[in-house]
Short mmCIF file of N, CA and C in Angstrom, two decimals:
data_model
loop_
_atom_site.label_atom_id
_atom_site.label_comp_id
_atom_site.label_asym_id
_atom_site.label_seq_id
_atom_site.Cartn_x
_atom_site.Cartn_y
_atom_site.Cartn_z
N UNK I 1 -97.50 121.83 0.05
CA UNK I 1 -96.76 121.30 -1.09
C UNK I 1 -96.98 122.16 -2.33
N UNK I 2 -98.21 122.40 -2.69
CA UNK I 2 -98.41 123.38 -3.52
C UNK I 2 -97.69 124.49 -3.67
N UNK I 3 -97.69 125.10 -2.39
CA UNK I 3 -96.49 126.55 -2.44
C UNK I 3 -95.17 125.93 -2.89
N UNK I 4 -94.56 125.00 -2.06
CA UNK I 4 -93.29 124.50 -2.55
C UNK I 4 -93.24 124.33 -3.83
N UNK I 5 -93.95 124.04 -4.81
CA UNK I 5 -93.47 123.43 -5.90
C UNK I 5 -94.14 124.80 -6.49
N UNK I 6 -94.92 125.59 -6.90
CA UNK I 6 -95.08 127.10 -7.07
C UNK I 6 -93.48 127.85 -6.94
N UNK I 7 -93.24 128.15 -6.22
CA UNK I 7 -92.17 128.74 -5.22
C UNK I 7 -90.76 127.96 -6.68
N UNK I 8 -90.67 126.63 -6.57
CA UNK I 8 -89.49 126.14 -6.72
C UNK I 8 -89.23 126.66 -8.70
N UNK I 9 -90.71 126.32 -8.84
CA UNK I 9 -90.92 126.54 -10.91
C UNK I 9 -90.96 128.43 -11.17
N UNK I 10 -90.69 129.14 -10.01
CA UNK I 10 -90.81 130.48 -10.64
C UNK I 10 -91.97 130.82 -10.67
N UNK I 11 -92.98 130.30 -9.85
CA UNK I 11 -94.39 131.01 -9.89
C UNK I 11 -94.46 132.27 -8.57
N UNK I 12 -95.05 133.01 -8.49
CA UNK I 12 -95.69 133.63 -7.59
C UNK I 12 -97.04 134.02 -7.70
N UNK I 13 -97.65 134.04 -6.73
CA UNK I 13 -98.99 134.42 -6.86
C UNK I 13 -99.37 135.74 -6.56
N UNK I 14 -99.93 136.75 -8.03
CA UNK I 14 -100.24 137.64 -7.90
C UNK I 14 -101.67 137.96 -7.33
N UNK I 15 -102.23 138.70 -6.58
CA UNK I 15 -103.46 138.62 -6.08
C UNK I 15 -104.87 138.93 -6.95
N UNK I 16 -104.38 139.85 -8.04
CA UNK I 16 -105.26 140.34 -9.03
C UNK I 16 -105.04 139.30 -10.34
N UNK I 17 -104.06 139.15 -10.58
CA UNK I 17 -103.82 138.51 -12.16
C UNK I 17 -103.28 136.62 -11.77
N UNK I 18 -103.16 136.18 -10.85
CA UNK I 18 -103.14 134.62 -10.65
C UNK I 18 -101.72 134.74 -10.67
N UNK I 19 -101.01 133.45 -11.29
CA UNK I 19 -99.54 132.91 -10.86
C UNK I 19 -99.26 133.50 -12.61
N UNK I 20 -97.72 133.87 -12.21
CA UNK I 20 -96.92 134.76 -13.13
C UNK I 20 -96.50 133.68 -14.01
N UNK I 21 -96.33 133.83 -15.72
CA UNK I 21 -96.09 133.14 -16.31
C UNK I 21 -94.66 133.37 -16.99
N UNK I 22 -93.80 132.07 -17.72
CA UNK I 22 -92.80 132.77 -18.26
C UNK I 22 -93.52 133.54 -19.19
N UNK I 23 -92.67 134.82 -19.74
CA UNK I 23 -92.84 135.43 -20.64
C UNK I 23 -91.74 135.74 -21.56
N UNK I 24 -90.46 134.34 -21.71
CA UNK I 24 -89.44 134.72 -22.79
C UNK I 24 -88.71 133.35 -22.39
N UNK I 25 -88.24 132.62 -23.52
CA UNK I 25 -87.48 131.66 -23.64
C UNK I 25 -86.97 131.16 -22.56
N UNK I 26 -86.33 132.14 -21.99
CA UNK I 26 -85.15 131.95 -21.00
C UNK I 26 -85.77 131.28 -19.37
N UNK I 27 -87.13 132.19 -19.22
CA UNK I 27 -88.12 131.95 -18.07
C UNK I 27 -88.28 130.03 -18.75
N UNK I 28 -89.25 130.36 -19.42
CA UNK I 28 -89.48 128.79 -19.97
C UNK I 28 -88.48 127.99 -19.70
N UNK I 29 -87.76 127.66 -20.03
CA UNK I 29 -86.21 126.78 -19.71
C UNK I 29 -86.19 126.53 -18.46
N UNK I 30 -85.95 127.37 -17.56
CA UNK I 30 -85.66 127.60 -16.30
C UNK I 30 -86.81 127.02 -15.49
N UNK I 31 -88.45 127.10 -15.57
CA UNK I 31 -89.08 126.51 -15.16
C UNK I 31 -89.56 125.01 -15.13
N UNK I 32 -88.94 124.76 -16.63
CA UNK I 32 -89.18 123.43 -16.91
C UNK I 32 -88.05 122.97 -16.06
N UNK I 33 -86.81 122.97 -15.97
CA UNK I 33 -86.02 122.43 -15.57
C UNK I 33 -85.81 122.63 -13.83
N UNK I 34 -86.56 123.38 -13.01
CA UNK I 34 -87.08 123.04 -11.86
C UNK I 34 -87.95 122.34 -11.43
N UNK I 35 -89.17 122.23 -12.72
CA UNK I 35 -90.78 121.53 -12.48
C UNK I 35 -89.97 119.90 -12.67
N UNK I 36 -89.16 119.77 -13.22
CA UNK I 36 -88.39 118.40 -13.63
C UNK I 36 -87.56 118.06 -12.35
N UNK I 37 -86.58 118.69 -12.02
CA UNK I 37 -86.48 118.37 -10.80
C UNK I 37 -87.23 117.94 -9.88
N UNK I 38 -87.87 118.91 -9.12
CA UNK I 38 -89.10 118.04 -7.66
C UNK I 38 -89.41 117.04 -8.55
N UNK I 39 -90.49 116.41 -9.80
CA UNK I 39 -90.73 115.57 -9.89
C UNK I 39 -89.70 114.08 -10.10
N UNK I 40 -88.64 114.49 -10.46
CA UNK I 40 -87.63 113.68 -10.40
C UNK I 40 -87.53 113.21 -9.21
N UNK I 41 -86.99 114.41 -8.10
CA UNK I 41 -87.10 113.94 -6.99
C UNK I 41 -87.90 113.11 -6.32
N UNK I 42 -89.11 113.81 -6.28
CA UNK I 42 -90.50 113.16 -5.92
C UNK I 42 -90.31 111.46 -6.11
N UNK I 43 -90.11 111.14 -7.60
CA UNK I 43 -90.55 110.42 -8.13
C UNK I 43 -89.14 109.34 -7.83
N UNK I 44 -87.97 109.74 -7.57
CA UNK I 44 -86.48 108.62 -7.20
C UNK I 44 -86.91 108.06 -5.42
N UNK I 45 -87.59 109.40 -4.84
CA UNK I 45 -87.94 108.77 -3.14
C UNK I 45 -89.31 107.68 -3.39
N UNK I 46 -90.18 108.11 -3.96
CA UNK I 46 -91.64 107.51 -4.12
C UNK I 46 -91.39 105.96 -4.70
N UNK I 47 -90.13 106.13 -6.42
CA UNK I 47 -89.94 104.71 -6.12
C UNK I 47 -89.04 103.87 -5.95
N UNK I 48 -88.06 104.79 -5.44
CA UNK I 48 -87.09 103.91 -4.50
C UNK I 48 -87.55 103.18 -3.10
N UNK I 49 -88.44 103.41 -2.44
CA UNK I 49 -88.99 103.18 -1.02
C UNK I 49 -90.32 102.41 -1.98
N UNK I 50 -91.27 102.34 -3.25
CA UNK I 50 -91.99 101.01 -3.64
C UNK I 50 -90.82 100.36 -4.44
N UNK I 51 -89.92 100.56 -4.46
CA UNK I 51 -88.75 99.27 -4.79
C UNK I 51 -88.21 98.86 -4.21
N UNK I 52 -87.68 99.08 -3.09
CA UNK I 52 -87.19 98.80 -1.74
C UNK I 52 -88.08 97.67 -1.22
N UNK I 53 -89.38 98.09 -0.70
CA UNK I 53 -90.04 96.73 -0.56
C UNK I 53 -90.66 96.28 -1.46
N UNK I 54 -90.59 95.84 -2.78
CA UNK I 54 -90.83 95.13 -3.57
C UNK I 54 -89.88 94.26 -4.05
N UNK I 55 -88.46 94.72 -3.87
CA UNK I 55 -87.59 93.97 -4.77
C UNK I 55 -86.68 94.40 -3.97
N UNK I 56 -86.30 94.93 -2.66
CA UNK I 56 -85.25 95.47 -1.85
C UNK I 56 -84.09 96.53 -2.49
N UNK I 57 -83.05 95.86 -2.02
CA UNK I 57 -82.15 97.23 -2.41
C UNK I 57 -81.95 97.16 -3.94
N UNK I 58 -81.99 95.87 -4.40
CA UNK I 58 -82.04 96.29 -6.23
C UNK I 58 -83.07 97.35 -6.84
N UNK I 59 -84.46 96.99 -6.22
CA UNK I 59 -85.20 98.31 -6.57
C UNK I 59 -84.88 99.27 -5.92
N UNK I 60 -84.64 99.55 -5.45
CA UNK I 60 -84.04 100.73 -4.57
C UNK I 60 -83.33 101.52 -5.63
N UNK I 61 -82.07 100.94 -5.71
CA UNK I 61 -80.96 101.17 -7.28
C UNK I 61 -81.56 101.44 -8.32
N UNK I 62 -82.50 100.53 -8.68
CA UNK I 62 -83.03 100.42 -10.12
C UNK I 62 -83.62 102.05 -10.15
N UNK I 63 -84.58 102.43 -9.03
CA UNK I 63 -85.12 103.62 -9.30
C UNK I 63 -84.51 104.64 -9.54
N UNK I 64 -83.46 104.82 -8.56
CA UNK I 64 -82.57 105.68 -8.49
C UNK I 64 -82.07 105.97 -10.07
N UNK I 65 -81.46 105.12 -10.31
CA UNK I 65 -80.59 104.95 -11.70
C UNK I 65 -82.01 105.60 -12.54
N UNK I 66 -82.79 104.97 -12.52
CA UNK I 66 -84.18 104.91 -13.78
C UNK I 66 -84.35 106.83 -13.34
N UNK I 67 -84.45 107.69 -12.30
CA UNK I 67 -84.80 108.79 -12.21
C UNK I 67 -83.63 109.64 -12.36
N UNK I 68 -82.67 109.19 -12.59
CA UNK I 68 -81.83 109.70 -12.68
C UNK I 68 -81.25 110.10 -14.09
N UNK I 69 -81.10 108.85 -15.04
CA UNK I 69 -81.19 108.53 -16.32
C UNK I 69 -81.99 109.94 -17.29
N UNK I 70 -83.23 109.75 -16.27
CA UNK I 70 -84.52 110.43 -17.53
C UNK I 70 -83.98 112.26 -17.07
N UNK I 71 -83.77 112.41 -15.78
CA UNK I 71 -83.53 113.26 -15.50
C UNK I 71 -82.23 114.34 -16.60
N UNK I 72 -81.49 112.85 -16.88
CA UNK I 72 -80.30 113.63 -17.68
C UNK I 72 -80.74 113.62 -19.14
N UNK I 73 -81.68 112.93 -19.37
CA UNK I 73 -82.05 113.10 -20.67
C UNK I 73 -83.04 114.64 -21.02
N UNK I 74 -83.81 114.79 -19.52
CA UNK I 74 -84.55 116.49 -19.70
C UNK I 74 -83.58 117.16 -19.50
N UNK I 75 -82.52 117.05 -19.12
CA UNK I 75 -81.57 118.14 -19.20
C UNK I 75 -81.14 118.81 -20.74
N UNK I 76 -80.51 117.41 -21.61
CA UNK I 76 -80.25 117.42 -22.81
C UNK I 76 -81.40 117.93 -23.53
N UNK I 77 -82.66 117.98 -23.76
CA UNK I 77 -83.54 118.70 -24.21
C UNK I 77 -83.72 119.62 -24.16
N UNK I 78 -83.68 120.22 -23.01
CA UNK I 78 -83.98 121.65 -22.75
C UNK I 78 -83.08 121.90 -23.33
N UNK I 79 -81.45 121.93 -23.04
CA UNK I 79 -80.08 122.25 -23.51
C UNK I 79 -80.34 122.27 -24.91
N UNK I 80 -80.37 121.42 -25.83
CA UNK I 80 -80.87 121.70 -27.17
C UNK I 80 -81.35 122.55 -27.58
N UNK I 81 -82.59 122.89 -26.97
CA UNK I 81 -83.67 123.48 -27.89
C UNK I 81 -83.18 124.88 -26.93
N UNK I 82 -82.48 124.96 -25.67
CA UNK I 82 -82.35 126.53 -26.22
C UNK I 82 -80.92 126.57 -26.82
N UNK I 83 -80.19 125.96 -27.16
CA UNK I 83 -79.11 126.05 -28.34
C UNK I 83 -79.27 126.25 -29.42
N UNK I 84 -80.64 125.66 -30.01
CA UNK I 84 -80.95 125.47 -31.52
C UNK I 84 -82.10 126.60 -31.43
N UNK I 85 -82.70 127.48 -30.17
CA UNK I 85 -83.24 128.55 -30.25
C UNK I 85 -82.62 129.55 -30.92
N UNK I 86 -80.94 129.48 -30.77
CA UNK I 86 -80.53 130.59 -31.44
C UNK I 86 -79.82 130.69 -32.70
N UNK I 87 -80.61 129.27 -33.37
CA UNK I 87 -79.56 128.90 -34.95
C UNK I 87 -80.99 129.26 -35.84
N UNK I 88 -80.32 129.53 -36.80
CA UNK I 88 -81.54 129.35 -38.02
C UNK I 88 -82.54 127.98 -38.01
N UNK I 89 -83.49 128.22 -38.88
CA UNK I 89 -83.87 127.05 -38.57
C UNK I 89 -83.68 125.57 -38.75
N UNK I 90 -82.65 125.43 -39.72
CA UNK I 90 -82.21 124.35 -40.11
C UNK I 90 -81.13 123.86 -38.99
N UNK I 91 -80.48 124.85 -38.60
CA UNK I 91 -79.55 125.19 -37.10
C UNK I 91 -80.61 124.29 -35.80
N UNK I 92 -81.70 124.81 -35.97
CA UNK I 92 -82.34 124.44 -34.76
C UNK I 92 -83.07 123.05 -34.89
N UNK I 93 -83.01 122.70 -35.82
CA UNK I 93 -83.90 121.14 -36.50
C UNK I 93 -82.45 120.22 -36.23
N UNK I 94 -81.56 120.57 -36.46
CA UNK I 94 -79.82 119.83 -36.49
C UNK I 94 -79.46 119.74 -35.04
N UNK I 95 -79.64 120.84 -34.47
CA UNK I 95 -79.39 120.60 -32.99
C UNK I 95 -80.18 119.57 -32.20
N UNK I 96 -81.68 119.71 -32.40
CA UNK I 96 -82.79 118.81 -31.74
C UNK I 96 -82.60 117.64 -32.10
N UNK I 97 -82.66 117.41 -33.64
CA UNK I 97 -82.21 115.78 -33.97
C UNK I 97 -80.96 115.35 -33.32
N UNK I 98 -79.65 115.98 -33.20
CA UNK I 98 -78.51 115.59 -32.68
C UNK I 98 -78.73 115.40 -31.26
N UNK I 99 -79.39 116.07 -30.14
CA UNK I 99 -79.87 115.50 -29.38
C UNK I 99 -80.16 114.12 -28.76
N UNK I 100 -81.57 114.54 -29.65
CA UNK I 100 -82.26 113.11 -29.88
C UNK I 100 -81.18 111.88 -29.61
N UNK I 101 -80.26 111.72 -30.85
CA UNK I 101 -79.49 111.00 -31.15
C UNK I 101 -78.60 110.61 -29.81
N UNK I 102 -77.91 111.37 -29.46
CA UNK I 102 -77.44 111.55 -28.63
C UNK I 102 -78.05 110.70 -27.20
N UNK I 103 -79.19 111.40 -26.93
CA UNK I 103 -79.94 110.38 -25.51
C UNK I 103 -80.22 109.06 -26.26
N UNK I 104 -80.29 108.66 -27.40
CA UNK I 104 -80.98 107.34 -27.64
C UNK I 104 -79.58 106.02 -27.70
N UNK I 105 -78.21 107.09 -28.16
CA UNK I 105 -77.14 106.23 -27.32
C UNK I 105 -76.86 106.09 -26.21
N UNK I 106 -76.77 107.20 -25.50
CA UNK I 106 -76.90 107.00 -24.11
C UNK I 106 -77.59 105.92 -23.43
N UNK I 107 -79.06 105.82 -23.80
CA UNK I 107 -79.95 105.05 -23.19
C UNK I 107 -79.28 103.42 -23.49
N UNK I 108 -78.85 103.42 -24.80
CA UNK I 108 -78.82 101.94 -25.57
C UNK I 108 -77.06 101.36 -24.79
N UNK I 109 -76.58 102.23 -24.35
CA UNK I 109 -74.97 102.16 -23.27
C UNK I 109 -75.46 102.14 -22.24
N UNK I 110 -76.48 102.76 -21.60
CA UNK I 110 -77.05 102.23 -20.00
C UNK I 110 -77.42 100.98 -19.95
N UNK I 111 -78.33 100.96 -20.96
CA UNK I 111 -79.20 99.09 -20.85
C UNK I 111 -78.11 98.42 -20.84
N UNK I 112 -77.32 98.58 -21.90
CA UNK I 112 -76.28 97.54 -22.44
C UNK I 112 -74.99 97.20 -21.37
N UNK I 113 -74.78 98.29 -20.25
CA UNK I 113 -73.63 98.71 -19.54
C UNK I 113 -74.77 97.41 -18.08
N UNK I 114 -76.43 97.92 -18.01
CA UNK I 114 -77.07 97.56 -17.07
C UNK I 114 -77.70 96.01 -16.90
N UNK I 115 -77.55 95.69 -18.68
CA UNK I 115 -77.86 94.18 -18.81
C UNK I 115 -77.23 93.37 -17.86
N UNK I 116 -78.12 92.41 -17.39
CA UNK I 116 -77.68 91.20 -16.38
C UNK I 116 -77.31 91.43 -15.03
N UNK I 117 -76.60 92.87 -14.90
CA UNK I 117 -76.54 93.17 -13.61
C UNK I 117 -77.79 92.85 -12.16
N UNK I 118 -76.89 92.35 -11.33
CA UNK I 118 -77.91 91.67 -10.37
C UNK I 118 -78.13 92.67 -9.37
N UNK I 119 -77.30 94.30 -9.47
CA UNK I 119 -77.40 95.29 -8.06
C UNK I 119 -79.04 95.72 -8.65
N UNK I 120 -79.42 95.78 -9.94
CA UNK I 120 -80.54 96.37 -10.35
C UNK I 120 -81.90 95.36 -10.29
N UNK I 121 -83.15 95.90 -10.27
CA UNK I 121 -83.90 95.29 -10.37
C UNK I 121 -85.28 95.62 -11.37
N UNK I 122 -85.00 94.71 -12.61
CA UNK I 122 -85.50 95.55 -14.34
C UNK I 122 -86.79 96.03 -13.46
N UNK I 123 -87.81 95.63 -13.15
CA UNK I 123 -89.25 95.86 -13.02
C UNK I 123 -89.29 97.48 -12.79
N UNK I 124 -88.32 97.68 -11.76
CA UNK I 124 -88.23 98.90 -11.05
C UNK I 124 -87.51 99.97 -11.94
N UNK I 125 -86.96 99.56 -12.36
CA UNK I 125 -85.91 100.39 -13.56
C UNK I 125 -86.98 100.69 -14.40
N UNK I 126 -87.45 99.91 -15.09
CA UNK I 126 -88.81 100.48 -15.98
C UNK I 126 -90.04 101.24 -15.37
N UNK I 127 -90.09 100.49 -13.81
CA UNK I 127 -91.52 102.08 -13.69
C UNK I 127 -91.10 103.15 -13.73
N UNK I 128 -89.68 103.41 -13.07
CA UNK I 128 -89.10 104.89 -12.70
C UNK I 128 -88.67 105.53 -14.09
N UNK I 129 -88.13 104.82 -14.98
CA UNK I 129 -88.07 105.40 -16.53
C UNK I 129 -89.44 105.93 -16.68
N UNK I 130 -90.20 104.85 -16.68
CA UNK I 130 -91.82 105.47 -17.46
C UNK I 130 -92.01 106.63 -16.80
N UNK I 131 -92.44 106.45 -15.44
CA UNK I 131 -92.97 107.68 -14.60
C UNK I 131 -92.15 108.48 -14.77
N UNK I 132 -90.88 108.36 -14.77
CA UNK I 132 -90.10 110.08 -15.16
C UNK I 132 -90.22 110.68 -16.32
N UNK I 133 -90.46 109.69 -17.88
CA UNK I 133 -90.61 110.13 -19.08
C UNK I 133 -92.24 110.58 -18.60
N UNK I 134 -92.99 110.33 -18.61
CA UNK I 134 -94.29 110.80 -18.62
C UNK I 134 -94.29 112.03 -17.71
N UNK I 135 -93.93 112.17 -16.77
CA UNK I 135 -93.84 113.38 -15.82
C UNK I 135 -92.87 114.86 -16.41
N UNK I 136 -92.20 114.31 -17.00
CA UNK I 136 -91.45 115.22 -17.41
C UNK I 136 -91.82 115.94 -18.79
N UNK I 137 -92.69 114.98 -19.80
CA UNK I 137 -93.51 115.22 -20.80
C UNK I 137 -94.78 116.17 -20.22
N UNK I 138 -95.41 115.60 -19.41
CA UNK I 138 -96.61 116.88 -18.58
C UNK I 138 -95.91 117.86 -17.92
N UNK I 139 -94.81 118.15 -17.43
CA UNK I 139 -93.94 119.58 -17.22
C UNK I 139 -93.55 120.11 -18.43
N UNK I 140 -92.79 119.59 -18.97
CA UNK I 140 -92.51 120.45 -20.36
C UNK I 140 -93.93 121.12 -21.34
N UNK I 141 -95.13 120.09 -21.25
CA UNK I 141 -96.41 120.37 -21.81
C UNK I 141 -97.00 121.61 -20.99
N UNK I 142 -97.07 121.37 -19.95
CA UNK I 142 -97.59 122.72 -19.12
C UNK I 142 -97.61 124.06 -19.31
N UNK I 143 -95.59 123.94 -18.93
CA UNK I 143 -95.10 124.86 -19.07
C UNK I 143 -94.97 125.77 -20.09
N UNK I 144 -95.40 125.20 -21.33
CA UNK I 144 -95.57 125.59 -22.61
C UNK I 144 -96.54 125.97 -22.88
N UNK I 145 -97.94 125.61 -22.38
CA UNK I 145 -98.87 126.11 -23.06
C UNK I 145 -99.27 126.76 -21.82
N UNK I 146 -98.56 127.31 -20.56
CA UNK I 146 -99.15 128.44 -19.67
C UNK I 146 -98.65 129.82 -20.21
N UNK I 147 -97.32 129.39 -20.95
CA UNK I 147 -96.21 130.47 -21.43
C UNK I 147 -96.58 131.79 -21.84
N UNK I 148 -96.47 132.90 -21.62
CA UNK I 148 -96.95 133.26 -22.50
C UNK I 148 -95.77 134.32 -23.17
N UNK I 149 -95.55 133.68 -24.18
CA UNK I 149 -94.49 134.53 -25.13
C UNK I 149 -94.75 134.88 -26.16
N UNK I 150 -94.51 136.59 -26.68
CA UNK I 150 -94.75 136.55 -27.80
C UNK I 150 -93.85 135.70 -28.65
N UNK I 151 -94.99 135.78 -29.92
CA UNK I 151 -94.18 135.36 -31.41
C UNK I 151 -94.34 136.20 -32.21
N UNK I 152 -93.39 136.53 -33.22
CA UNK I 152 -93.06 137.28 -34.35
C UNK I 152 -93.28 136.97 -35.27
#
């Protein structure tokens, strides 16, 4: 598993100098948004099958939806910030907040679209949110501080 998920984020293992790091914006992006994937993945089978038998096919759904959700919200981040990588900085503070903005309607039209619905099952919808926001926060964290890019 290790190799797989090495392999999938753009690592290779050099024999003298360890696993290759990004070294420019573009690497960064690209890794986060694979390391986000498998765990997405990981994390829609892991708790779709403990929602499944906990709450049957509503958890099942619920996860799905819940890993899916967060998934599109790391998309929109990354997307941002390398959009607003290439604005001034007030450019790049406008882009990130608009973002922001952006997933926090999204989210408030899912609940609101997901309220009362009986195919879902909330319990499950909320672990798979959490665990994907938190998982995806320790990929993006990682990936950042393995980085190594210059700065100017």
């Amino acid at each position: 598993l290790r190799f797989g998920i090495h392999f999938l984020a753009g690592y290779h293992k050099d024999e003298k100098e360890g696993p290759v790091r990004a070294t420019n914006i573009r690497e960064l992006f690209w890794i986060v948004l694979r390391y986000s994937a498998v765990l997405v993945i990981a994390i829609a089978v892991f708790g779709g099958l403990i929602g499944f038998f906990l709450a049957g096919r509503p958890g099942l759904i619920a996860a799905l939806i819940g890993a899916g959700l967060t998934f599109i919200f790391s998309i929109l981040t990354v997307g941002s910030v390398a959009l607003g990588a290439r604005l001034q900085l007030v450019g790049f503070y406008a882009v990130v907040l608009g973002g922001w903005i952006v997933k926090i309607l999204i989210f408030a039209i899912a609940l609101f679209l997901l309220q009362g619905a009986d195919f879902i099952d909330g319990p499950s919808l909320f672990f798979s949110v959490t665990a994907t926001v938190l998982a995806t926060l320790v990929v993006d964290s990682v990936a950042v501080l393995r980085a190594r890019i210059p700065v100017v």
